[in-house]
mmCIF file of C-alpha atoms in Angstrom:
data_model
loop_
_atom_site.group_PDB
_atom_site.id
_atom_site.type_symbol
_atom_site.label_atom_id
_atom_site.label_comp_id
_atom_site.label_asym_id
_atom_site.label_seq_id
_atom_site.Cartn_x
_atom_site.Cartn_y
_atom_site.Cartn_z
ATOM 1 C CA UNK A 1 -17.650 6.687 15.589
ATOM 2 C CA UNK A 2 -16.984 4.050 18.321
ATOM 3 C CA UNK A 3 -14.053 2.090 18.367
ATOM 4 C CA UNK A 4 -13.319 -1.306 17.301
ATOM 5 C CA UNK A 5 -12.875 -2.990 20.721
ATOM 6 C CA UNK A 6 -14.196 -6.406 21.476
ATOM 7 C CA UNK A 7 -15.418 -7.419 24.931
ATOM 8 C CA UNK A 8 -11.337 -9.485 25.729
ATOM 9 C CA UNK A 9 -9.408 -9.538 28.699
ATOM 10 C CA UNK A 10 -9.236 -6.340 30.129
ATOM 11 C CA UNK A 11 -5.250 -6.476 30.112
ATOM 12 C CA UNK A 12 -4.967 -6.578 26.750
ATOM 13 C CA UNK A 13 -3.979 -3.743 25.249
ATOM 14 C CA UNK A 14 -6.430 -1.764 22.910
ATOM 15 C CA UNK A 15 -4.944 -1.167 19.222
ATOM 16 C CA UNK A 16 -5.249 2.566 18.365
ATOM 17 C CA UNK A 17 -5.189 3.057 14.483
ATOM 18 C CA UNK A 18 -5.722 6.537 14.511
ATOM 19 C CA UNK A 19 -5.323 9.843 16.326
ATOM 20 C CA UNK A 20 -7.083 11.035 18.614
ATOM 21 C CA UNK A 21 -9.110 14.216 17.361
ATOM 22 C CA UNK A 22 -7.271 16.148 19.823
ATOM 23 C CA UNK A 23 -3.928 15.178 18.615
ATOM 24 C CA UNK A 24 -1.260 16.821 18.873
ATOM 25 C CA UNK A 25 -2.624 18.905 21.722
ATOM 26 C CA UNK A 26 -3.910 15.678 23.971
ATOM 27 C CA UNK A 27 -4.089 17.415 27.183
ATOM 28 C CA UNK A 28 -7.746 18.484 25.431
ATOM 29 C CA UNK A 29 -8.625 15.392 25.648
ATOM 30 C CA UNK A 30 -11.817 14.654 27.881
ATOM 31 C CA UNK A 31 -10.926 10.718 27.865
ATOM 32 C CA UNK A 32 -7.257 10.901 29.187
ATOM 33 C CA UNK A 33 -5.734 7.458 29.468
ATOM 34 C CA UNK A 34 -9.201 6.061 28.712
ATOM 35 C CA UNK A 35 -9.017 7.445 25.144
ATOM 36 C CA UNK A 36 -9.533 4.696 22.262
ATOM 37 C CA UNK A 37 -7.809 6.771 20.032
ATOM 38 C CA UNK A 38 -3.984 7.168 20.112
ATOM 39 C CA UNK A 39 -2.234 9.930 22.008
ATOM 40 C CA UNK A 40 1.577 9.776 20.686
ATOM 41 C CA UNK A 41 3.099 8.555 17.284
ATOM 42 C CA UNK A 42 4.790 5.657 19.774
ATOM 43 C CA UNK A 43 1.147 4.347 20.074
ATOM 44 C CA UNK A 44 -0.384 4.358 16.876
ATOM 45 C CA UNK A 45 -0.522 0.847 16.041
ATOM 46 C CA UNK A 46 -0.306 1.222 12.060
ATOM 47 C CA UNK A 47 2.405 2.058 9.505
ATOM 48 C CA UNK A 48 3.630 5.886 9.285
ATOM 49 C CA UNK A 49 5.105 8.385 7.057
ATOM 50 C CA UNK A 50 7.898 10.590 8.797
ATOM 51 C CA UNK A 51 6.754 14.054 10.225
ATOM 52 C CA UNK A 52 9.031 15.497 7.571
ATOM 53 C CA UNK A 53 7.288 14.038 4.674
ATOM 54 C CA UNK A 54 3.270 14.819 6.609
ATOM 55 C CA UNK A 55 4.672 18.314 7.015
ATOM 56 C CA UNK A 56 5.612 18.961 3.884
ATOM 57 C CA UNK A 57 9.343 19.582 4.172
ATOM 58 C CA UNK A 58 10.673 20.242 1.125
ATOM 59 C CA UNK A 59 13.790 18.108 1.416
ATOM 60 C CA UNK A 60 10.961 15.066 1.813
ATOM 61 C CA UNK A 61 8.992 15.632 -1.099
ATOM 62 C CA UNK A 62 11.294 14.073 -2.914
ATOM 63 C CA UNK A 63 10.953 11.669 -6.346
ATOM 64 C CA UNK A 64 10.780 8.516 -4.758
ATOM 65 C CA UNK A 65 8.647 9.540 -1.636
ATOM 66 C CA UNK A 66 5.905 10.967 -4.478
ATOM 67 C CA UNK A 67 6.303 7.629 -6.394
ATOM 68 C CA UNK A 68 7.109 5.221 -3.748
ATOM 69 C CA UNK A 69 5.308 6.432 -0.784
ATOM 70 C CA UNK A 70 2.632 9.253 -1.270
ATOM 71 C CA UNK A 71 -0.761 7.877 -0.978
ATOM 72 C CA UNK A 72 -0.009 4.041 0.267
ATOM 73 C CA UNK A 73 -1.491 4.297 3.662
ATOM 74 C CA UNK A 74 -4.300 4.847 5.573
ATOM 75 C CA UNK A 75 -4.558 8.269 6.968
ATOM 76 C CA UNK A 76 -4.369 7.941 10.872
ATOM 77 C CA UNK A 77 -5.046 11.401 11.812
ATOM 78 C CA UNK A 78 -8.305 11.745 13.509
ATOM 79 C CA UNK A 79 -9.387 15.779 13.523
ATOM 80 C CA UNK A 80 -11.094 17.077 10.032
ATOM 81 C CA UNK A 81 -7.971 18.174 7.739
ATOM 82 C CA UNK A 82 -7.933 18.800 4.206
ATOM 83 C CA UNK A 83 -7.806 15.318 2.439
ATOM 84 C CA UNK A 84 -6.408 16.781 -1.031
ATOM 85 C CA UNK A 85 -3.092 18.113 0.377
ATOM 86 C CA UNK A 86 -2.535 15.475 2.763
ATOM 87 C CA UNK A 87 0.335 13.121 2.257
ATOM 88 C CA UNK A 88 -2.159 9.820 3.268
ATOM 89 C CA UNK A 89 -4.812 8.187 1.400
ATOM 90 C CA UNK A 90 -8.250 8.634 2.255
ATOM 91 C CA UNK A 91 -10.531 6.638 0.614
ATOM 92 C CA UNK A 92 -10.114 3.725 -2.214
ATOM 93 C CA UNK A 93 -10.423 6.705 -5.236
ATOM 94 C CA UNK A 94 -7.377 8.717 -3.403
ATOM 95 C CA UNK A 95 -5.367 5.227 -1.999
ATOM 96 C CA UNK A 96 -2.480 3.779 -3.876
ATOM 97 C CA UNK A 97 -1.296 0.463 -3.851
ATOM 98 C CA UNK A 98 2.823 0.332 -3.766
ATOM 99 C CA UNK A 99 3.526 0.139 -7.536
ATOM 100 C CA UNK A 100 6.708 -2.294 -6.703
ATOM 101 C CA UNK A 101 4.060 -5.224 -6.759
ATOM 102 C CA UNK A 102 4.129 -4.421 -10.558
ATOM 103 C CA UNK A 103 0.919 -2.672 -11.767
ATOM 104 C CA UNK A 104 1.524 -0.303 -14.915
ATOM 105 C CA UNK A 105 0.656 3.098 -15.288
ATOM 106 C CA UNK A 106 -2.279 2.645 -17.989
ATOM 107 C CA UNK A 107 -6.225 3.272 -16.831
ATOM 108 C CA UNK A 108 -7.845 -0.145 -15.597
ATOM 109 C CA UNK A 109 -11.067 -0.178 -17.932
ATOM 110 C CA UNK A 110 -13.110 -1.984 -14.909
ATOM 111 C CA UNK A 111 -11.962 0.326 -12.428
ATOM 112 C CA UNK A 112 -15.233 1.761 -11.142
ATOM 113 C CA UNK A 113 -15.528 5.011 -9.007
ATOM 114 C CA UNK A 114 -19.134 5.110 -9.793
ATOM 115 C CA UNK A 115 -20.339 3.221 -6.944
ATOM 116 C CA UNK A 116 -17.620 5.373 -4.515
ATOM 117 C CA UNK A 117 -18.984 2.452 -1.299
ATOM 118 C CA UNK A 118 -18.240 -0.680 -2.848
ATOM 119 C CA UNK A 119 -15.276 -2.908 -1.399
ATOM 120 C CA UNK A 120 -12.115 -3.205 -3.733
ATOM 121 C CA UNK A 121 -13.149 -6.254 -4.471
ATOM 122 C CA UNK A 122 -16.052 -5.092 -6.503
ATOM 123 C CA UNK A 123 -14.139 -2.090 -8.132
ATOM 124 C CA UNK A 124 -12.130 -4.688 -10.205
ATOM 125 C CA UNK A 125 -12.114 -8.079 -11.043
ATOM 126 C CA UNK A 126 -8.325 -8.698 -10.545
ATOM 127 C CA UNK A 127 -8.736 -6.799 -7.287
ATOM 128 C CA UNK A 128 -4.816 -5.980 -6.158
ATOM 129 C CA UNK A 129 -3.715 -8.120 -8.802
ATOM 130 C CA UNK A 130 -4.765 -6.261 -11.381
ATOM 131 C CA UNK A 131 -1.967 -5.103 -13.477
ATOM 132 C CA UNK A 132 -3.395 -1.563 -14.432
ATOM 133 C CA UNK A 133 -3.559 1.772 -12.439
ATOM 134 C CA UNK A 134 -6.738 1.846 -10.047
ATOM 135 C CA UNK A 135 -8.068 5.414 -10.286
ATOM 136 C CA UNK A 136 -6.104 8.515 -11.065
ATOM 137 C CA UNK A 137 -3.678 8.614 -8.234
ATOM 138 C CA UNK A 138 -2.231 5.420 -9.263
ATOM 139 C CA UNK A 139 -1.713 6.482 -12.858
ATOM 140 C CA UNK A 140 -0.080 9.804 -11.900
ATOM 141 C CA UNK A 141 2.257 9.281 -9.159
ATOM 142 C CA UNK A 142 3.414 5.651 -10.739
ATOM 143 C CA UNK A 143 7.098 5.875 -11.328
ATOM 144 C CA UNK A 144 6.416 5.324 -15.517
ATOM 145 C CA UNK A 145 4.148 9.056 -15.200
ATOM 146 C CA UNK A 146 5.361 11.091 -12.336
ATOM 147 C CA UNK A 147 6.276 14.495 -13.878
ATOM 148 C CA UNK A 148 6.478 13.377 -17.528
ATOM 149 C CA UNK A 149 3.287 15.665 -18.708
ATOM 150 C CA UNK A 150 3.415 19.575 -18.274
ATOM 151 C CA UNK A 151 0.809 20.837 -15.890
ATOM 152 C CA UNK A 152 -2.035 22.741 -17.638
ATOM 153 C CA UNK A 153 -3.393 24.415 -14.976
ATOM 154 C CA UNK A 154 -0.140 26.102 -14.229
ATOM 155 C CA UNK A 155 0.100 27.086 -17.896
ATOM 156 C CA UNK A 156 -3.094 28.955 -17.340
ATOM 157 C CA UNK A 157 -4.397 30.428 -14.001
ATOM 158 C CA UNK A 158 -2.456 28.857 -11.611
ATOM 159 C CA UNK A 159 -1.693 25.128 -10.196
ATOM 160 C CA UNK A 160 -3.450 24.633 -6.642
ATOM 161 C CA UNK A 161 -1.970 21.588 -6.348
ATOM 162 C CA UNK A 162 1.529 23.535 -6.474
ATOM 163 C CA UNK A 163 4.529 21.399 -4.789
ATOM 164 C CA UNK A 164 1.921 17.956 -4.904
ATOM 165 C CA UNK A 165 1.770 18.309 -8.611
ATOM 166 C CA UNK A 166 1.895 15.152 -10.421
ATOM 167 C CA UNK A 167 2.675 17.268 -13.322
ATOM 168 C CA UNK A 168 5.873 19.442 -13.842
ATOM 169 C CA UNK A 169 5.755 22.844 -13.759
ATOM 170 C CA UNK A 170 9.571 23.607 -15.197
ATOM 171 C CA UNK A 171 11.311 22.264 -17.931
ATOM 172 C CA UNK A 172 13.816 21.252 -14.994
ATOM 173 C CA UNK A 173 11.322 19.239 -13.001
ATOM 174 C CA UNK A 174 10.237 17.182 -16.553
ATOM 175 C CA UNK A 175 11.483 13.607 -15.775
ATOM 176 C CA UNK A 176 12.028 10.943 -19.149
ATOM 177 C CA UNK A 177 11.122 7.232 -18.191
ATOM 178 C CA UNK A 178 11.489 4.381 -19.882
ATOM 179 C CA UNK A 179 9.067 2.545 -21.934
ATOM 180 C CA UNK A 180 5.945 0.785 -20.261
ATOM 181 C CA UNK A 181 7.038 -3.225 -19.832
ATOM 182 C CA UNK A 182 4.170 -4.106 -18.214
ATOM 183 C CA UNK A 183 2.399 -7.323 -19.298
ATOM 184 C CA UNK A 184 -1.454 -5.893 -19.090
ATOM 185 C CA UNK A 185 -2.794 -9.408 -20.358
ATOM 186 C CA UNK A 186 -2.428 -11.073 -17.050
ATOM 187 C CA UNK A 187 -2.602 -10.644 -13.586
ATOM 188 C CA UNK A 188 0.478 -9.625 -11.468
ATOM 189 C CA UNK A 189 1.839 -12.593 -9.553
ATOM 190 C CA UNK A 190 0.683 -13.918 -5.954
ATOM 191 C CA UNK A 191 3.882 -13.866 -4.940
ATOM 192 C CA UNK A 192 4.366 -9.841 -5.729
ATOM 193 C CA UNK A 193 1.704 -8.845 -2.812
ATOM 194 C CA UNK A 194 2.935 -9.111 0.354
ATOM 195 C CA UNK A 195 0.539 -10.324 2.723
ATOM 196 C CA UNK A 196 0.696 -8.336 5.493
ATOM 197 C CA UNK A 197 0.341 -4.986 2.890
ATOM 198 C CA UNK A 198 -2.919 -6.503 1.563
ATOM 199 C CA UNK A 199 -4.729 -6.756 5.062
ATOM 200 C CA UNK A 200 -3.606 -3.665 5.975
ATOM 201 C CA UNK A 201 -4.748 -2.152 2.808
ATOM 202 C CA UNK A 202 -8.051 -3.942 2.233
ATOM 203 C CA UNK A 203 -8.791 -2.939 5.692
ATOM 204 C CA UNK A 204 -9.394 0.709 5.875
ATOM 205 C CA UNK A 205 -9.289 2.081 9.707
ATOM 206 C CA UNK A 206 -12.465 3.572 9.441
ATOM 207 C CA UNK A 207 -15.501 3.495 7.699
ATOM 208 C CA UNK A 208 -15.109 4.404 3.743
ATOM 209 C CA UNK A 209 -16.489 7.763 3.864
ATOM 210 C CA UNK A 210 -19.636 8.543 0.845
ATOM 211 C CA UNK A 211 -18.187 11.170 -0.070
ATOM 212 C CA UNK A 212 -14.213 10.586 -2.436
ATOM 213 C CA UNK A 213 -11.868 13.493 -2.904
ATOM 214 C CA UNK A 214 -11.360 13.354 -6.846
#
């Protein structure tokens, strides 16, 4: 796809979202300097996760990094990857929103992943206000659900999701939350959505792909 650059000044610099496809090996790059996608982590111009937690290091895939963090932003890497084990979101079905604006853990009953191309805005009435989980992500990495239910698949042939898991695998890893407060009878507050998250997250840096990782 092309980039997003308008016909400005030819000073200004260009805003790279994502990697380039060549990334981390850029000296493959055909474009060079020219390229409109970024070459370093110093020029990506949107919010990252460390290279710890995108590699996988086990001292990053930690409790609050699975309930905090995994999920919340765009994926920036521009080369085809697998989307299920990757630490970023993908499309609206695999995105999170933070859940310290508030939402609670239980199923939004509008939530629709029918239609997998429509905006947010048409998933949901309440949109990012909406105080219930938006799509399965949301319900099992929020900090009320994270490791509270045994994993099945594990129990049988085998979890592929292994160290992802939303779902514990040992008695050890079981984690007991508190009850659900959340007040599902009205939206979440203006005031709990920052601005500047909401742009970036109603503003996917690329096209929604057709087809959504489950």
């Amino acid at each position: 796809g092309g980039s997003g650059a308008g016909g400005g000044a030819a000073a200004a610099p260009q805003l790279k979202h994502r990697f380039c496809a060549s990334y981390p090996n850029v000296s493959q790059c055909r474009r060079g300097a020219a390229c409109a996608f970024a070459h370093s982590r110093e020029e990506v111009n949107t919010p990252l996760l460390s290279e710890a937690e995108e590699e996988h290091d086990p001292a990053s895939l930690t409790e609050p990094f699975f309930t905090g963090k995994f999920k919340t932003l765009w994926c920036p890497i521009g080369a085809q990857h697998d989307w299920q084990s990757c630490v970023y979101a993908h499309t609206y079905q695999d995105a999170r929103r933070k859940p310290s604006i508030g939402y609670g853990p239980q199923p939004c009953p509008y939530w629709s992943k029918k239609d997998t191309r429509a905006a947010y805005s048409q998933r949901c009435p309440l949109g990012l206000r909406c105080p219930y989980s938006h799509g399965a992500k949301e319900q099992l990495y929020h900090p009320k659900y994270f490791r509270t239910v045994i994993c099945r698949d594990m129990q049988q042939r085998g979890c592929p999701r292994q160290h992802l898991c939303a779902f514990h695998h040992k008695r050890a890893e079981r984690r007991v939350v508190g009850a659900d407060t959340v007040d599902y009878s009205k939206p979440l507050e203006k005031k709990a959505i920052p601005t500047e998250w909401a742009t970036h997250f109603l503003a996917p840096p690329f096209f929604q792909e057709t087809c959504e990782a489950d």
